[in-house]
Coordinates of C-alpha atoms in Angstrom, one line a residue:
X1 CA -0.7 5.2 -16.1
X2 CA -1.0 4.3 -12.4
X3 CA -2.9 6.8 -10.3
X4 CA -1.0 9.0 -7.9
X5 CA -0.9 8.2 -4.2
X6 CA -3.2 11.1 -3.3
X7 CA -5.8 9.7 -5.8
X8 CA -5.5 6.2 -4.2
X9 CA -6.0 7.7 -0.7
X10 CA -9.1 9.6 -1.8
X11 CA -10.5 6.5 -3.5
X12 CA -9.9 4.3 -0.5
X13 CA -11.6 6.8 1.8
X14 CA -14.6 6.9 -0.4
X15 CA -14.5 3.1 -0.7
X16 CA -14.7 2.7 3.1
X17 CA -17.5 5.2 3.2
X18 CA -19.5 3.3 0.6
X19 CA -19.0 0.0 2.5
X20 CA -20.4 1.6 5.6
X21 CA -23.4 2.9 3.7
X22 CA -24.1 -0.3 1.7
X23 CA -22.2 -3.2 3.4
X24 CA -24.3 -6.0 1.9
X25 CA -23.9 -5.0 -1.7
X26 CA -20.1 -4.4 -1.5
X27 CA -19.4 -7.6 0.5
X28 CA -21.5 -9.6 -1.9
X29 CA -20.0 -8.2 -5.1
X30 CA -16.3 -7.6 -4.1
X31 CA -15.8 -9.9 -1.1
X32 CA -13.7 -7.1 0.4
X33 CA -12.5 -6.8 4.0
X34 CA -13.3 -3.5 5.7
X35 CA -10.6 -4.0 8.3
X36 CA -8.0 -4.5 5.5
X37 CA -9.1 -1.3 3.8
X38 CA -9.0 0.7 7.0
X39 CA -5.4 -0.5 7.5
X40 CA -4.6 0.5 3.9
X41 CA -6.1 3.9 4.5
X42 CA -4.1 4.4 7.7
X43 CA -0.8 3.5 5.9
X44 CA -1.5 5.6 2.8
X45 CA -2.7 8.6 4.7
X46 CA 0.1 8.2 7.3
X47 CA 2.6 8.4 4.5
X48 CA 1.5 12.0 3.8
X49 CA 1.8 12.9 7.5
X50 CA 5.3 11.5 8.2
X51 CA 7.3 14.6 9.2
X52 CA 10.5 15.7 7.6
X53 CA 13.1 17.4 9.7
X54 CA 13.0 21.2 10.1
X55 CA 16.5 22.7 9.9
X56 CA 17.0 25.8 12.1
X57 CA 19.5 28.6 11.2
X58 CA 21.3 31.0 13.5
X59 CA 18.7 33.7 13.0
X60 CA 15.9 31.4 13.9
X61 CA 14.7 30.7 10.3
X62 CA 13.1 27.2 9.8
X63 CA 14.2 25.8 6.5
X64 CA 14.3 22.4 4.7
X65 CA 17.0 19.8 4.7
X66 CA 18.7 21.1 1.5
X67 CA 20.0 24.2 3.2
X68 CA 21.2 22.1 6.1
X69 CA 23.2 19.9 3.7
X70 CA 24.8 23.1 2.2
X71 CA 25.8 24.4 5.6
X72 CA 27.3 21.1 6.6
X73 CA 29.3 20.5 3.4
X74 CA 30.5 24.1 3.0
X75 CA 30.9 24.8 6.7
X76 CA 29.3 28.3 6.3
X77 CA 26.6 30.1 8.2
X78 CA 23.5 30.8 6.2
X79 CA 20.6 33.1 7.0
X80 CA 16.8 33.2 6.4
X81 CA 17.3 35.2 3.2
X82 CA 19.3 32.3 1.8
X83 CA 16.0 30.4 1.6
X84 CA 13.9 31.8 -1.3
X85 CA 10.4 30.5 -1.6
X86 CA 7.4 31.3 -3.7
X87 CA 5.5 32.5 -0.6
X88 CA 8.2 34.9 0.4
X89 CA 8.4 36.4 -3.1
X90 CA 4.7 36.8 -3.5
X91 CA 4.4 38.4 0.0
X92 CA 7.2 40.8 -0.9
X93 CA 5.5 41.9 -4.1
X94 CA 2.1 42.2 -2.4
X95 CA 3.6 44.4 0.3
X96 CA 5.3 46.6 -2.4
X97 CA 1.9 46.9 -4.2
X98 CA 0.2 47.9 -1.0
X99 CA 2.7 50.7 -0.3
X100 CA 2.2 52.0 -3.8
X101 CA 5.7 51.2 -5.2
X102 CA 4.2 50.1 -8.5
X103 CA 2.2 53.4 -8.9
X104 CA -1.1 51.6 -9.5
X105 CA 0.2 49.3 -12.2
X106 CA -1.3 45.8 -12.6
X107 CA 1.0 43.4 -10.7
X108 CA 2.0 40.5 -13.0
X109 CA 4.3 37.5 -12.8
X110 CA 6.4 39.1 -15.5
X111 CA 8.0 41.5 -14.7
X112 CA 7.2 42.1 -11.0
X113 CA 7.6 38.5 -9.6
X114 CA 10.6 37.8 -11.8
X115 CA 12.2 41.1 -11.0
X116 CA 11.7 40.4 -7.2
X117 CA 13.5 37.0 -7.6
X118 CA 16.4 38.5 -9.4
X119 CA 16.8 41.4 -6.9
X120 CA 16.6 38.9 -4.0
X121 CA 19.4 36.7 -5.5
X122 CA 21.7 39.7 -6.2
X123 CA 21.3 41.0 -2.7
X124 CA 21.8 37.7 -1.0
X125 CA 24.8 36.9 -3.2
X126 CA 26.7 39.8 -1.7
X127 CA 26.0 38.8 1.9
X128 CA 29.0 37.2 3.7
X129 CA 28.5 33.6 4.9
X130 CA 31.9 33.2 6.6
X131 CA 33.4 36.1 8.5
X132 CA 33.1 39.5 6.7
X133 CA 34.5 38.4 3.3
X134 CA 32.3 39.0 0.3
X135 CA 31.6 35.7 -1.5
X136 CA 33.0 35.1 -4.9
X137 CA 30.4 32.5 -6.0
X138 CA 26.7 32.2 -5.1
X139 CA 25.3 28.7 -5.6
X140 CA 21.5 28.7 -6.3
X141 CA 19.5 25.5 -6.3
X142 CA 16.5 25.8 -8.6
X143 CA 14.5 22.9 -7.1
X144 CA 11.7 20.9 -8.6
X145 CA 11.3 19.5 -12.1
X146 CA 11.6 21.5 -15.3
X147 CA 8.0 22.0 -16.6
X148 CA 6.3 22.1 -13.2
X149 CA 4.0 25.1 -12.8
X150 CA 5.4 26.0 -9.3
X151 CA 8.9 26.6 -10.6
X152 CA 8.2 28.4 -13.9
X153 CA 8.4 32.0 -12.5
X154 CA 11.9 31.1 -11.2
X155 CA 12.9 29.6 -14.5
X156 CA 11.8 32.7 -16.3
X157 CA 13.6 34.9 -13.7
X158 CA 16.9 33.1 -14.3
X159 CA 16.4 33.3 -18.1
X160 CA 16.4 37.0 -17.7
X161 CA 19.1 36.9 -15.0
X162 CA 21.8 35.4 -17.3
X163 CA 21.6 38.5 -19.5
X164 CA 21.5 40.8 -16.4
X165 CA 24.8 39.6 -15.0
X166 CA 26.5 38.6 -18.3
X167 CA 27.6 35.2 -19.5
X168 CA 31.0 35.1 -17.6
X169 CA 29.1 35.5 -14.3
X170 CA 26.4 32.8 -14.9
X171 CA 26.9 29.0 -15.1
X172 CA 24.1 26.6 -15.2
X173 CA 24.4 22.9 -14.1
X174 CA 21.5 20.6 -14.9
X175 CA 21.1 17.5 -12.8
X176 CA 19.3 14.6 -14.5
X177 CA 18.7 10.9 -13.8
X178 CA 20.1 8.3 -16.2
X179 CA 18.1 5.1 -15.3
X180 CA 19.6 1.7 -15.8
X181 CA 16.7 -0.9 -16.4
X182 CA 17.6 -4.3 -15.0
X183 CA 16.0 -6.0 -18.0
X184 CA 18.4 -4.5 -20.5
X185 CA 21.3 -3.3 -18.4
X186 CA 21.7 -0.4 -20.8
X187 CA 21.7 3.3 -19.5
X188 CA 18.8 5.3 -20.9
X189 CA 19.5 8.9 -21.9
X190 CA 15.9 9.8 -23.1
X191 CA 14.9 11.4 -19.8
X192 CA 18.0 13.6 -19.9
X193 CA 17.4 14.5 -23.5
X194 CA 13.8 15.4 -22.8
X195 CA 14.5 17.5 -19.7
X196 CA 17.3 19.4 -21.5
X197 CA 15.1 20.0 -24.4
X198 CA 12.4 21.4 -22.0
X199 CA 15.0 23.5 -20.3
X200 CA 16.3 25.0 -23.5
X201 CA 12.7 25.7 -24.6
X202 CA 12.5 27.9 -21.5
X203 CA 15.5 29.9 -22.7
X204 CA 18.2 28.2 -20.4
X205 CA 21.0 26.2 -21.9
X206 CA 23.0 24.1 -19.5
X207 CA 26.8 24.5 -19.2
X208 CA 27.2 21.2 -17.2
X209 CA 25.0 18.2 -17.2
X210 CA 25.4 16.2 -14.0
X211 CA 24.1 12.6 -14.6
X212 CA 22.9 10.7 -11.6
X213 CA 23.1 6.9 -12.1
X214 CA 23.3 3.7 -10.2
X215 CA 26.5 2.7 -11.9
X216 CA 29.2 4.6 -13.8
X217 CA 28.2 5.4 -17.4
X218 CA 30.7 4.9 -20.2
X219 CA 32.2 7.3 -22.7
X220 CA 29.7 6.2 -25.4
X221 CA 26.8 7.3 -23.2
X222 CA 28.5 10.6 -22.4
X223 CA 29.0 11.3 -26.1
X224 CA 25.4 10.5 -26.9
X225 CA 24.2 13.0 -24.2
X226 CA 26.7 15.5 -25.6
X227 CA 25.4 15.2 -29.1
X228 CA 21.7 15.5 -28.2
X229 CA 22.1 18.1 -25.5
X230 CA 24.4 20.7 -27.0
X231 CA 27.3 20.3 -24.6
X232 CA 30.8 19.0 -24.9
X233 CA 31.7 15.5 -23.7
X234 CA 33.8 17.0 -20.9
X235 CA 30.8 18.9 -19.7
X236 CA 28.8 15.7 -19.0
X237 CA 29.6 14.6 -15.4
X238 CA 28.5 11.2 -14.1
X239 CA 27.9 10.9 -10.4
X240 CA 27.1 7.3 -9.7
X241 CA 26.1 5.7 -6.4
X242 CA 29.1 5.7 -4.1
X243 CA 29.8 4.0 -0.7
X244 CA 29.9 7.4 1.0
X245 CA 28.6 10.9 0.1
X246 CA 32.0 12.3 1.1
X247 CA 33.4 10.8 -2.1
X248 CA 31.2 13.0 -4.3
X249 CA 33.3 16.1 -4.2
X250 CA 36.4 14.1 -5.0
X251 CA 34.6 12.4 -8.0
X252 CA 33.6 15.8 -9.3
X253 CA 37.2 17.0 -8.9
X254 CA 38.4 14.0 -10.9
X255 CA 36.0 14.9 -13.7
X256 CA 37.6 18.4 -14.0
X257 CA 34.8 20.5 -12.6
X258 CA 37.2 22.8 -10.8
X259 CA 39.1 23.6 -13.9
X260 CA 35.9 24.1 -15.9
X261 CA 34.4 26.5 -13.3
X262 CA 37.7 28.3 -12.9
X263 CA 37.8 29.1 -16.6
X264 CA 34.0 29.6 -17.1
X265 CA 33.5 32.0 -14.2
X266 CA 37.0 33.5 -14.4
X267 CA 37.7 32.8 -10.8
X268 CA 41.6 32.9 -11.1
X269 CA 42.0 30.0 -8.6
X270 CA 45.6 29.0 -7.9
X271 CA 45.6 25.3 -8.9
X272 CA 48.8 24.6 -7.1
X273 CA 47.0 24.8 -3.7
X274 CA 44.2 22.6 -4.7
X275 CA 45.7 19.3 -3.4
X276 CA 46.5 20.7 0.0
X277 CA 43.1 22.3 0.3
X278 CA 41.2 19.0 -0.2
X279 CA 43.6 16.8 1.8
X280 CA 41.5 16.7 4.9
X281 CA 38.5 15.8 2.9
X282 CA 40.4 13.0 1.2
X283 CA 41.4 11.6 4.6
X284 CA 37.7 11.8 5.7
X285 CA 36.6 9.9 2.6
X286 CA 39.3 7.3 2.9
X287 CA 38.4 6.8 6.6
X288 CA 34.8 5.8 5.5
X289 CA 36.3 3.0 3.4
X290 CA 38.9 1.7 5.9
X291 CA 37.0 1.8 9.2
X292 CA 36.3 -1.7 10.5
X293 CA 35.0 -1.6 14.1
X294 CA 31.4 -0.6 14.7
X295 CA 29.6 1.4 17.3
X296 CA 25.8 0.7 17.7
X297 CA 23.6 3.7 18.7
X298 CA 19.9 3.2 19.4
X299 CA 17.8 6.2 18.4
X300 CA 14.6 6.1 20.5
X301 CA 12.2 8.4 18.5
X302 CA 8.7 9.0 17.5
X303 CA 9.1 9.3 13.7
X304 CA 11.4 6.4 13.0
X305 CA 9.4 5.2 9.9
X306 CA 10.8 8.1 7.9
X307 CA 14.6 8.5 7.9
X308 CA 14.6 12.2 7.0
X309 CA 12.9 13.0 10.3
X310 CA 16.2 12.7 12.0
X311 CA 18.6 13.6 9.1
X312 CA 20.7 16.1 11.1
X313 CA 20.9 13.8 14.1
X314 CA 22.1 10.9 11.9
X315 CA 24.7 13.1 10.2
X316 CA 26.0 14.4 13.5
X317 CA 26.4 10.8 14.8
X318 CA 28.3 9.9 11.6
X319 CA 30.6 12.8 12.0
X320 CA 31.4 11.8 15.6
X321 CA 31.8 8.1 14.8
X322 CA 34.2 8.8 11.9
X323 CA 36.2 11.2 14.1
X324 CA 37.1 8.3 16.4
X325 CA 37.5 5.8 13.5
X326 CA 34.3 3.9 14.1
X327 CA 31.6 2.8 11.7
X328 CA 28.2 3.9 12.8
X329 CA 25.5 1.2 13.1
X330 CA 22.1 2.9 13.7
X331 CA 19.1 1.2 15.3
X332 CA 15.9 3.1 15.1
X333 CA 13.5 2.2 17.9
X334 CA 9.9 3.4 17.9
X335 CA 9.4 4.8 21.4
X336 CA 5.7 3.6 21.5
X337 CA 7.0 0.0 21.4
X338 CA 8.8 0.4 24.7
X339 CA 5.6 1.2 26.7
X340 CA 3.7 -1.1 28.9
X341 CA 0.6 -0.8 26.7
X342 CA 2.5 -2.5 23.9
X343 CA 3.6 -5.3 26.2
X344 CA -0.1 -6.1 26.7
X345 CA -1.2 -5.8 23.1
X346 CA 1.9 -6.8 21.1
X347 CA 4.4 -8.5 23.4
X348 CA 6.6 -9.7 20.6
X349 CA 7.2 -6.2 19.3
X350 CA 7.7 -5.0 22.9
X351 CA 10.4 -7.5 23.6
X352 CA 12.1 -7.1 20.2
X353 CA 12.5 -3.4 20.7
X354 CA 13.8 -3.7 24.2
X355 CA 16.3 -6.3 23.0
X356 CA 17.6 -3.9 20.4
X357 CA 17.9 -1.2 23.1
X358 CA 19.7 -3.4 25.5
X359 CA 22.2 -4.6 22.8
X360 CA 23.2 -1.1 21.7
X361 CA 26.4 0.6 22.8
X362 CA 24.7 4.0 23.4
X363 CA 21.3 5.6 23.4
X364 CA 20.1 8.9 21.8
X365 CA 16.7 10.3 22.6
X366 CA 15.9 13.1 20.0
X367 CA 13.4 15.8 20.0
X368 CA 9.7 15.8 19.1
X369 CA 6.2 17.1 19.9
X370 CA 3.0 15.6 21.3
X371 CA 2.1 12.9 23.8
X372 CA 2.6 9.8 21.5
X373 CA 5.6 7.7 22.5
X374 CA 6.6 10.0 25.4
X375 CA 6.3 7.3 28.1
X376 CA 8.6 5.1 25.9
X377 CA 11.2 7.8 25.9
X378 CA 10.9 8.2 29.6
X379 CA 11.4 4.4 30.1
X380 CA 14.5 4.5 27.9
X381 CA 16.0 7.3 30.0
X382 CA 15.3 5.3 33.1
X383 CA 17.0 2.2 31.7
X384 CA 20.0 4.1 30.6
X385 CA 20.3 5.8 34.0
X386 CA 20.0 2.6 36.1
X387 CA 22.2 0.5 33.8
X388 CA 25.0 3.1 33.2
X389 CA 24.4 3.1 29.5
X390 CA 25.7 6.2 27.7
X391 CA 22.8 8.5 26.8
X392 CA 22.4 11.8 25.0
X393 CA 19.0 13.5 25.1
X394 CA 18.1 16.4 22.8
X395 CA 15.2 18.8 23.5
X396 CA 12.3 16.5 24.3
X397 CA 15.0 14.0 25.4
X398 CA 16.1 16.4 28.1
X399 CA 12.5 16.8 29.2
X400 CA 11.9 13.1 29.3
X401 CA 15.1 12.6 31.4
X402 CA 14.0 15.2 33.9
X403 CA 10.5 13.8 34.2
X404 CA 11.9 10.3 34.7
X405 CA 14.3 11.5 37.4
X406 CA 11.5 13.3 39.2
X407 CA 9.2 10.2 39.1
X408 CA 11.7 7.6 40.2
X409 CA 14.2 9.5 42.4
X410 CA 12.2 12.3 43.8
X411 CA 9.1 10.2 44.2
X412 CA 6.8 12.5 42.2
X413 CA 4.9 9.8 40.5
X414 CA 2.6 12.2 38.7
X415 CA 5.4 14.4 37.3
X416 CA 4.7 15.3 33.7
X417 CA 4.9 18.0 31.1
X418 CA 2.0 20.5 30.6
X419 CA 2.2 19.6 26.9
X420 CA 0.7 16.2 27.7
X421 CA -1.1 16.9 31.0
X422 CA -2.0 20.6 31.5
X423 CA -3.5 19.8 34.9
X424 CA -0.7 17.8 36.4
X425 CA 0.1 18.6 40.0
X426 CA 3.8 18.4 39.4
X427 CA 4.6 20.2 36.1
X428 CA 8.3 19.5 35.7
X429 CA 8.1 20.8 32.1
X430 CA 6.1 24.0 31.4
X431 CA 5.4 26.1 28.3
X432 CA 7.4 29.3 27.8
X433 CA 6.1 32.9 27.7
X434 CA 7.1 33.0 24.0
X435 CA 4.7 30.1 23.3
X436 CA 1.3 31.5 22.1
X437 CA -1.3 28.7 22.4
X438 CA -3.3 28.3 19.2
X439 CA -0.7 30.1 17.1
X440 CA 2.0 27.6 16.3
X441 CA 4.0 29.1 13.4
X442 CA 7.2 30.9 14.4
X443 CA 6.2 31.2 18.1
X444 CA 8.9 28.8 19.5
X445 CA 12.3 29.7 21.0
X446 CA 14.3 29.6 17.8
X447 CA 17.8 30.2 16.6
X448 CA 21.2 30.6 18.2
X449 CA 21.2 31.4 21.9
X450 CA 23.9 31.6 24.5
X451 CA 24.3 28.9 27.2
X452 CA 26.3 29.8 30.3
X453 CA 28.2 26.9 32.0
X454 CA 28.0 26.6 35.8
X455 CA 31.1 26.5 38.0
X456 CA 32.4 23.1 38.9
X457 CA 33.5 20.0 37.0
X458 CA 31.5 19.1 34.0
X459 CA 32.1 16.5 31.3
X460 CA 30.1 18.3 28.6
X461 CA 32.0 21.6 29.4
X462 CA 35.3 19.8 28.9
X463 CA 34.2 18.4 25.6
X464 CA 33.5 22.0 24.4
X465 CA 37.0 23.0 25.5
X466 CA 36.1 24.4 28.9
X467 CA 34.6 27.8 27.8
X468 CA 32.5 30.0 29.9
X469 CA 29.7 30.1 27.4
X470 CA 28.7 28.3 24.2
X471 CA 26.2 29.2 21.4
X472 CA 23.9 26.6 20.0
X473 CA 20.6 26.6 18.1
X474 CA 17.3 26.1 19.7
X475 CA 13.8 25.0 18.7
X476 CA 11.4 24.3 21.5
X477 CA 8.2 25.6 23.2
X478 CA 8.6 24.0 26.6
X479 CA 11.3 24.2 29.3
X480 CA 12.1 22.7 32.7
X481 CA 10.2 24.3 35.5
X482 CA 12.8 26.4 37.5
X483 CA 11.1 25.8 40.9
X484 CA 11.9 22.1 40.8
X485 CA 15.6 22.6 39.9
X486 CA 16.9 22.8 43.6
X487 CA 15.2 19.5 44.5
X488 CA 16.5 17.8 41.4
X489 CA 20.1 19.0 42.1
X490 CA 19.8 17.9 45.7
X491 CA 19.3 14.3 44.5
X492 CA 22.1 14.3 42.0
X493 CA 20.9 15.8 38.7
X494 CA 23.2 18.6 37.8
X495 CA 22.1 21.5 35.7
X496 CA 25.5 22.5 34.3
X497 CA 24.3 24.9 31.7
X498 CA 21.6 27.7 31.8
X499 CA 20.6 30.7 29.7
X500 CA 22.2 34.1 30.5
X501 CA 19.5 34.9 33.0
X502 CA 20.0 31.5 34.7
X503 CA 16.2 30.9 34.6
X504 CA 16.2 28.4 31.7
X505 CA 17.9 25.0 32.0
X506 CA 20.0 24.2 29.0
X507 CA 22.1 21.2 29.9
X508 CA 21.8 18.4 32.5
X509 CA 24.4 15.8 33.6
X510 CA 24.7 13.0 36.0
X511 CA 28.1 12.9 37.7
X512 CA 27.9 9.2 38.8
X513 CA 27.3 8.0 35.2
X514 CA 29.7 7.2 32.3
X515 CA 27.8 9.6 30.1
X516 CA 24.3 10.9 30.9
X517 CA 23.9 14.2 29.2
X518 CA 20.9 16.0 27.8
X519 CA 20.6 19.4 26.1
X520 CA 17.6 21.7 25.6
X521 CA 19.2 23.0 22.4
X522 CA 19.9 21.0 19.2
X523 CA 23.7 20.5 18.8
X524 CA 23.2 18.5 15.6
X525 CA 22.6 21.7 13.6
X526 CA 26.2 22.8 14.1
X527 CA 27.9 19.5 13.5
X528 CA 30.3 19.4 10.5
X529 CA 32.0 16.5 8.8
X530 CA 35.4 17.8 9.9
X531 CA 34.2 19.3 13.1
X532 CA 31.8 16.9 15.0
X533 CA 29.5 18.3 17.6
X534 CA 31.0 17.8 21.2
X535 CA 27.9 16.3 22.7
X536 CA 27.7 13.7 19.9
X537 CA 31.4 13.1 20.1
X538 CA 31.1 12.4 23.9
X539 CA 28.3 9.9 23.3
X540 CA 30.4 8.0 20.7
X541 CA 33.5 8.0 22.9
X542 CA 31.6 6.9 26.0
X543 CA 29.9 4.1 23.9
X544 CA 33.3 2.7 23.0
X545 CA 34.8 3.3 26.5
X546 CA 37.2 6.0 25.3
X547 CA 35.8 9.1 27.0
X548 CA 38.0 9.1 30.1
X549 CA 41.2 8.8 28.1
X550 CA 40.0 11.5 25.7
X551 CA 39.4 13.9 28.6
X552 CA 42.6 13.1 30.4
X553 CA 44.5 14.1 27.2
X554 CA 42.9 17.5 27.2
X555 CA 40.1 16.4 24.8
X556 CA 42.5 15.3 22.1
X557 CA 42.4 11.9 20.3
X558 CA 45.4 9.7 21.0
X559 CA 46.9 7.4 18.4
X560 CA 45.2 4.5 20.3
X561 CA 41.8 6.2 20.1
X562 CA 42.3 6.9 16.4
X563 CA 43.3 3.3 15.6
X564 CA 40.9 0.7 14.4
X565 CA 42.4 -2.2 16.3
X566 CA 40.5 -4.6 18.4
X567 CA 41.0 -5.0 22.1
X568 CA 43.5 -7.8 21.7
X569 CA 45.3 -5.9 19.0
X570 CA 45.5 -2.8 21.2
X571 CA 47.1 -4.8 24.0
X572 CA 49.7 -6.1 21.6
X573 CA 50.2 -2.5 20.3
X574 CA 50.8 -1.2 23.8
X575 CA 53.2 -4.0 24.6
X576 CA 55.1 -3.5 21.4
X577 CA 55.2 0.3 22.0
X578 CA 56.5 -0.2 25.6
X579 CA 59.3 -2.5 24.3
X580 CA 60.1 0.0 21.5
X581 CA 60.3 2.8 24.1
X582 CA 62.8 0.8 26.2
X583 CA 64.9 0.1 23.1
X584 CA 64.8 3.8 22.2
X585 CA 66.0 4.8 25.7
X586 CA 69.0 2.5 25.3
X587 CA 69.9 3.8 21.9
X588 CA 69.6 7.5 22.5
X589 CA 71.2 7.5 26.0
X590 CA 74.7 7.2 24.4
X591 CA 76.2 10.3 22.8
X592 CA 76.6 9.9 19.0
X593 CA 80.2 9.5 17.7
X594 CA 79.9 12.8 15.8
X595 CA 78.9 14.6 19.0
X596 CA 75.7 15.9 17.5
X597 CA 72.6 15.6 19.7
X598 CA 69.4 14.3 18.1
X599 CA 67.1 16.5 20.3
X600 CA 65.8 13.7 22.5
X601 CA 66.5 13.4 26.2
X602 CA 66.3 9.6 26.3
X603 CA 63.8 9.6 29.2
X604 CA 61.6 6.5 29.6
X605 CA 58.9 8.3 31.7
X606 CA 55.4 8.4 30.4
X607 CA 54.9 12.2 30.6
X608 CA 51.9 14.1 29.2
X609 CA 53.8 14.5 26.0
X610 CA 53.6 10.8 25.2
X611 CA 50.8 9.1 23.4
X612 CA 48.6 6.4 24.9
X613 CA 50.6 3.8 23.0
X614 CA 53.9 5.0 24.4
X615 CA 54.8 7.1 21.3
X616 CA 55.5 10.8 21.3
X617 CA 52.5 13.0 20.9
X618 CA 53.0 15.0 17.7
X619 CA 50.4 17.6 18.6
X620 CA 52.4 19.2 21.3
X621 CA 55.3 20.3 19.0
X622 CA 57.8 17.6 20.0

């Protein structure tokens, strides 16, 4: 069996150490290259340091990507208690023991840990996630692999829980991989049989077996899994690889999951309303298949080697692109490669990354921490500002845009952030009072906060629907230095959003630019498939030259903006629509023979009620 990555890393580290100690022996016997091994060590150890995104909830809880996916798909608001971890459970039990709630008894995994898990689930299951309505169903993801020591207390807790809440209130779905070896082309069910056998040995018998596979599995494979796993063939659901994740709920519906859960959990769902309920989702899934034209967005980040680092940002871009009927083409650019130092050491990489940036339709500068790659982000902001390229900055992206503007417009060449240079004479970005140096955990400005819009015209405010305030989620330790704000605004940088005390800058905007917007908060956390985030929607619209028309129509998408026609096709559509409008005016100007009016006035003027293609706007009630 091949060793694990961690083992390889440790061995390589020891190998390099031995080479340094006895170079002659190692070089003579193994002919190894120390530089190659050091490169291998950097790559292997770096794989363990690549950051995954931290998802932030309304109440400031920092959770993993799974909870973010649940929020996006279900369009609900989750809380810190929706994230149950081993650390939280053990801390809860230890605190109870310290306060004497166990009356001196020996604290054990069973029953104290398992009871704490069950009580936690029962309490959270009754907490509303949408308005004040009590939920009917609580979905619990028991992560990990059956048999892992980390998850065994949870497995035992749910074994007990099924008897605690009765069978009609407990349904278990087991997700398993069905591999398809290329050598044989035959789906292998042994991993599924083995995991189900392990699960049943722990006292849990699955009601549904969800099989993940590369290709659809046939009825014969389903029947085989049914025979060996003690479930009916209709309880084996195959979810194969699809073109879009938005097709997965529809595939599960086709497999009868709704009917099964309705009967199994006695939900009493009215099946006649089901088609109407999923119609918007069907339209969304269909749009992912039919969209033709692309929009290219360059993400200038620091962690681009690992896609999950910007998972929510990518999802928010996809939501906005689909809303305007565009296919998203993402280009990840390592910000380090845009710096002058790279031009000296690796000119080919430098020019390749700049070429990708220049060829993109829009630029997004996401958040991050640390000094690495900061100068590259600043240069990307400068290029977007000077070349009128649509740009959206998030968190560190806002700070980079402010520093760039101060350096190149205000003439403060040493402008910087105290995160990078604590002794800078012009600290444009400073740490906040909440930030406790040396104590990093949970000391940031986290969770949903209110942003107050300033008076005056603002593109980003119009994209939100022109409200006075907006609530978005934050995650940052540094902020724009308030004492530089008047000078920045004198030279054209507008701070159109602040906190309630008007001391913290939340949104910046350049008025003489197609779309140059940056936010201190993270709008990607509240983006939904059917409700894209306004800042991301503005970036996509500006990148396809549709933002002015969108704003003129009161921030509504016209038939022309929703169409997937090319520029030439659009001109033909407009011409055809104009001719059709003229013909319509001739036809409806005469009174019908029967004397009945058709409700149209026959006017040929292009009023606000008409669409961009000359047709009548159906959204205003005509």
